[in-house]
Coordinates of C-alpha atoms and ligand atoms in Angstrom, one line a residue:
M1 CA -20.2 -62.4 -23.1
K2 CA -17.4 -59.9 -23.9
D3 CA -17.1 -59.0 -27.6
S4 CA -20.0 -61.1 -28.7
H5 CA -20.7 -58.6 -31.6
L6 CA -17.2 -59.2 -32.9
A7 CA -17.6 -63.0 -32.5
R8 CA -20.9 -62.8 -34.6
A9 CA -19.3 -60.7 -37.3
T10 CA -16.4 -63.2 -37.6
M11 CA -18.9 -66.1 -37.7
V12 CA -20.9 -64.4 -40.4
K13 CA -17.8 -63.6 -42.5
E14 CA -15.8 -66.8 -42.1
Q15 CA -18.5 -69.5 -41.7
L16 CA -21.5 -68.2 -43.7
A17 CA -20.6 -65.6 -46.4
S18 CA -17.4 -67.3 -47.4
R19 CA -19.3 -70.6 -47.9
G20 CA -21.9 -69.0 -50.2
I21 CA -24.7 -67.7 -48.0
R22 CA -25.7 -64.6 -50.0
D23 CA -29.0 -63.4 -48.7
Q24 CA -28.2 -60.1 -46.9
R25 CA -31.3 -60.3 -44.7
V26 CA -30.2 -63.8 -43.6
L27 CA -26.6 -62.6 -42.8
D28 CA -28.0 -59.6 -40.9
A29 CA -30.2 -61.9 -38.8
F30 CA -27.1 -63.9 -37.8
L31 CA -25.3 -60.7 -36.9
E32 CA -28.2 -59.6 -34.7
V33 CA -29.2 -62.7 -32.7
P34 CA -26.9 -63.4 -29.7
R35 CA -26.2 -67.1 -30.2
H36 CA -24.4 -67.4 -26.8
R37 CA -27.7 -66.7 -25.1
F38 CA -29.0 -70.1 -26.4
V39 CA -26.4 -72.3 -24.9
E40 CA -25.6 -73.2 -21.3
E41 CA -23.1 -71.1 -19.3
Y42 CA -20.3 -73.7 -19.6
L43 CA -20.4 -73.7 -23.4
K44 CA -20.8 -69.9 -24.0
Y45 CA -17.1 -69.6 -25.0
K46 CA -17.8 -72.0 -27.9
A47 CA -21.1 -70.5 -29.0
Y48 CA -19.8 -69.0 -32.2
D49 CA -17.7 -72.0 -33.2
D50 CA -18.3 -73.9 -36.5
Y51 CA -20.1 -76.9 -35.1
P52 CA -23.3 -78.1 -33.2
L53 CA -23.2 -77.9 -29.4
S54 CA -25.1 -80.0 -26.8
I55 CA -28.2 -78.4 -25.3
G56 CA -28.9 -81.4 -23.0
Y57 CA -31.5 -84.2 -23.3
G58 CA -29.4 -85.8 -26.1
Q59 CA -30.1 -82.8 -28.4
T60 CA -28.1 -80.1 -30.1
I61 CA -28.2 -76.5 -31.3
S62 CA -27.2 -76.9 -35.0
Q63 CA -24.0 -75.7 -36.6
P64 CA -24.5 -72.0 -37.6
Y65 CA -23.8 -72.8 -41.3
M66 CA -26.6 -75.5 -41.3
V67 CA -29.1 -73.0 -39.7
A68 CA -28.1 -70.5 -42.4
I69 CA -28.5 -73.0 -45.3
M70 CA -32.0 -74.0 -44.1
T71 CA -33.0 -70.4 -43.5
E72 CA -31.8 -69.3 -47.0
A73 CA -33.6 -72.3 -48.6
L74 CA -36.8 -71.4 -46.8
A75 CA -36.5 -67.8 -47.9
P76 CA -38.9 -66.3 -45.4
K77 CA -40.5 -62.9 -46.3
P78 CA -41.4 -60.1 -44.0
H79 CA -45.2 -60.8 -44.1
E80 CA -45.0 -64.6 -43.8
R81 CA -46.0 -67.1 -41.1
I82 CA -43.4 -69.9 -40.6
L83 CA -43.5 -73.1 -38.6
E84 CA -40.4 -74.7 -37.2
I85 CA -40.4 -78.4 -36.0
G86 CA -37.8 -78.9 -33.3
T87 CA -37.4 -75.8 -31.2
G88 CA -34.4 -77.1 -29.3
S89 CA -32.6 -74.1 -27.9
G90 CA -34.9 -71.6 -29.8
Y91 CA -32.0 -70.2 -31.9
Q92 CA -33.4 -71.1 -35.3
A93 CA -36.7 -69.7 -34.3
A94 CA -35.0 -66.5 -33.2
I95 CA -33.3 -66.2 -36.6
L96 CA -36.6 -66.7 -38.4
S97 CA -38.3 -64.2 -36.2
R98 CA -36.1 -61.4 -37.6
L99 CA -37.1 -62.4 -41.2
C100 CA -40.9 -63.0 -41.1
A101 CA -44.0 -61.8 -39.3
T102 CA -44.8 -64.8 -37.1
V103 CA -43.0 -67.9 -36.1
Y104 CA -44.6 -71.0 -34.6
T105 CA -42.2 -73.6 -33.2
I106 CA -43.0 -77.0 -31.7
E107 CA -40.8 -79.2 -29.5
R108 CA -41.5 -82.6 -28.1
I109 CA -39.3 -82.2 -25.0
S110 CA -41.1 -79.9 -22.7
A111 CA -38.1 -78.9 -20.6
L112 CA -36.4 -77.6 -23.8
A113 CA -39.5 -75.8 -25.0
S114 CA -39.8 -74.0 -21.6
R115 CA -36.2 -73.0 -21.6
A116 CA -36.4 -71.7 -25.2
R117 CA -39.5 -69.7 -24.4
R118 CA -37.7 -68.1 -21.4
T119 CA -34.7 -67.2 -23.6
L120 CA -36.8 -65.8 -26.4
D121 CA -38.9 -63.7 -23.9
D122 CA -35.8 -62.4 -22.2
L123 CA -34.5 -61.2 -25.7
G124 CA -37.9 -59.6 -26.5
Y125 CA -38.6 -61.8 -29.5
F126 CA -42.4 -61.6 -29.1
N127 CA -43.5 -62.8 -32.5
I128 CA -42.6 -66.4 -31.7
H129 CA -45.2 -69.0 -30.4
V130 CA -43.6 -72.0 -28.7
R131 CA -45.7 -75.2 -28.5
I132 CA -45.1 -78.6 -27.0
G133 CA -46.0 -81.7 -28.9
D134 CA -45.3 -84.0 -31.8
G135 CA -44.3 -81.8 -34.7
T136 CA -44.5 -84.8 -37.2
L137 CA -48.2 -84.0 -37.2
G138 CA -47.5 -80.3 -37.9
L139 CA -49.5 -77.7 -36.0
P140 CA -53.0 -77.9 -37.7
L141 CA -54.6 -75.2 -35.5
D142 CA -52.5 -72.4 -37.0
A143 CA -52.1 -73.8 -40.5
P144 CA -51.5 -73.1 -43.3
Y145 CA -47.9 -71.8 -43.3
D146 CA -45.8 -70.0 -45.9
G147 CA -42.9 -72.1 -44.9
I148 CA -42.1 -75.1 -42.6
V149 CA -38.6 -76.0 -41.5
V150 CA -37.8 -79.3 -39.8
T151 CA -34.6 -79.3 -37.7
A152 CA -34.4 -83.0 -37.1
G153 CA -33.8 -85.9 -39.5
A154 CA -36.9 -87.7 -40.8
P155 CA -37.2 -91.2 -42.3
H156 CA -39.6 -89.8 -44.9
V157 CA -41.6 -86.6 -45.6
P158 CA -44.6 -86.4 -43.2
E159 CA -47.6 -85.9 -45.4
A160 CA -49.3 -83.7 -42.7
L161 CA -46.5 -81.1 -43.2
V162 CA -47.0 -80.9 -47.0
E163 CA -50.8 -80.5 -46.4
Q164 CA -50.2 -77.6 -44.0
L165 CA -48.3 -75.5 -46.6
C166 CA -50.0 -72.6 -48.4
E167 CA -49.9 -72.4 -52.2
G168 CA -46.3 -71.3 -52.9
G169 CA -45.3 -72.6 -49.5
R170 CA -41.9 -74.3 -48.9
L171 CA -41.0 -77.2 -46.7
V172 CA -37.3 -77.7 -45.8
I173 CA -36.5 -81.0 -44.3
P174 CA -33.6 -83.5 -43.8
V175 CA -34.7 -87.0 -45.0
G176 CA -32.7 -90.1 -44.8
D177 CA -31.4 -92.8 -42.3
Q178 CA -30.3 -92.2 -38.8
S179 CA -26.7 -91.3 -39.6
L180 CA -27.0 -89.3 -42.9
Q181 CA -29.8 -87.3 -44.6
D182 CA -30.5 -85.4 -47.7
L183 CA -31.8 -81.8 -47.2
K184 CA -34.9 -81.5 -49.3
R185 CA -36.9 -78.4 -50.3
I186 CA -40.5 -79.2 -51.2
T187 CA -42.6 -76.5 -52.8
R188 CA -46.4 -76.5 -53.1
S189 CA -47.8 -74.8 -56.2
P190 CA -51.2 -74.9 -58.0
D191 CA -49.7 -77.6 -60.3
G192 CA -48.8 -79.9 -57.4
V193 CA -45.7 -80.5 -55.3
S194 CA -42.1 -80.3 -56.5
E195 CA -38.9 -81.5 -54.7
E196 CA -35.3 -80.4 -54.9
S197 CA -32.2 -81.9 -53.2
L198 CA -29.9 -79.4 -51.4
G199 CA -27.2 -81.7 -50.3
G200 CA -26.1 -84.0 -47.4
C201 CA -26.5 -83.3 -43.7
R202 CA -26.6 -84.9 -40.3
F203 CA -29.3 -84.2 -37.7
V204 CA -30.6 -85.9 -34.6
R205 CA -33.7 -88.0 -35.1
L206 CA -37.2 -86.6 -35.7
I207 CA -39.2 -88.8 -33.3
G208 CA -43.0 -89.1 -33.5
R209 CA -46.0 -90.6 -35.1
N210 CA -44.8 -89.8 -38.6
G211 CA -41.1 -90.0 -37.8
W212 CA -38.8 -92.4 -36.0
K213 CA -40.1 -94.5 -33.2
D214 CA -38.8 -93.5 -29.7
Ligands
SAM301 N1 -33.7 -75.8 -34.0 C1 -33.0 -76.1 -32.8 C2 -32.2 -75.0 -32.4 O1 -32.1 -73.9 -33.1 O2 -31.6 -75.1 -31.3 C3 -32.1 -77.4 -32.9 C4 -33.0 -78.5 -33.1 S1 -32.2 -80.1 -32.6 C5 -31.1 -80.4 -33.8 C6 -33.7 -81.1 -33.0 C7 -34.8 -80.9 -32.0 O3 -36.0 -81.5 -32.6 C8 -34.6 -81.5 -30.6 O4 -34.8 -80.5 -29.7 C9 -35.7 -82.6 -30.6 O5 -36.2 -82.8 -29.3 C10 -36.7 -82.0 -31.5 N2 -37.7 -83.0 -32.0 C11 -37.4 -84.3 -32.5 N3 -38.6 -84.9 -32.9 C12 -39.6 -83.9 -32.7 C13 -41.0 -83.9 -32.9 N4 -41.6 -85.0 -33.4 N5 -41.7 -82.8 -32.6 C14 -41.0 -81.7 -32.1 N6 -39.7 -81.7 -31.9 C15 -39.0 -82.8 -32.2

């Protein structure tokens, strides 16, 4: 795509920084990751626009601002291991991979997982492990995680995800009904678990054993 760097710089300035995304590491990750590589050819000209786009199979790559809000809320640090539920296109995983040591990402639709893995390999983002399965169960084999981000809307917080957080770990998850959710940040500390509300959002459904039924 011609001038993709300029398109990213404009997106970062007009959609992220101007709306209050402050973490410079997060802004730099959005400047670096070529979002147009995560959408199909016919949508590339819209890749840096201010809304979600279809990635097929009834799923979407989220609006850049929503990816930024979730990333900033998760606050990944360079030495940390992060789990993402809902790989989709692989874009959120790519952003996270610039900010932490290792990313695990799980997707229930195998065709999306395979395509995301190819895209991430082509870009040389080798600190990302793509898995296929039901992310409402977490990914116990590689647990615990410093952070978990769920990029689909859940009817409630899956207990398995809270259990797979390290002490000090953060879980960022949209919770609500099928049309509107509240973005929550749950933090695990030695004293227990605390919960904050970060505002309204709208995601496709989290489908699985501890989510919505298919
Ligand atoms: N993070 C993605 C990206 O950057 O492109 C966008 C995710 S899309 C809004 C939500 C994704 O969650 C879909 O690809 C959907 O198939 C996936 N999903 C829904 N329920 C899931 C589950 N139980 N386990 C894993 N993935 C799930």
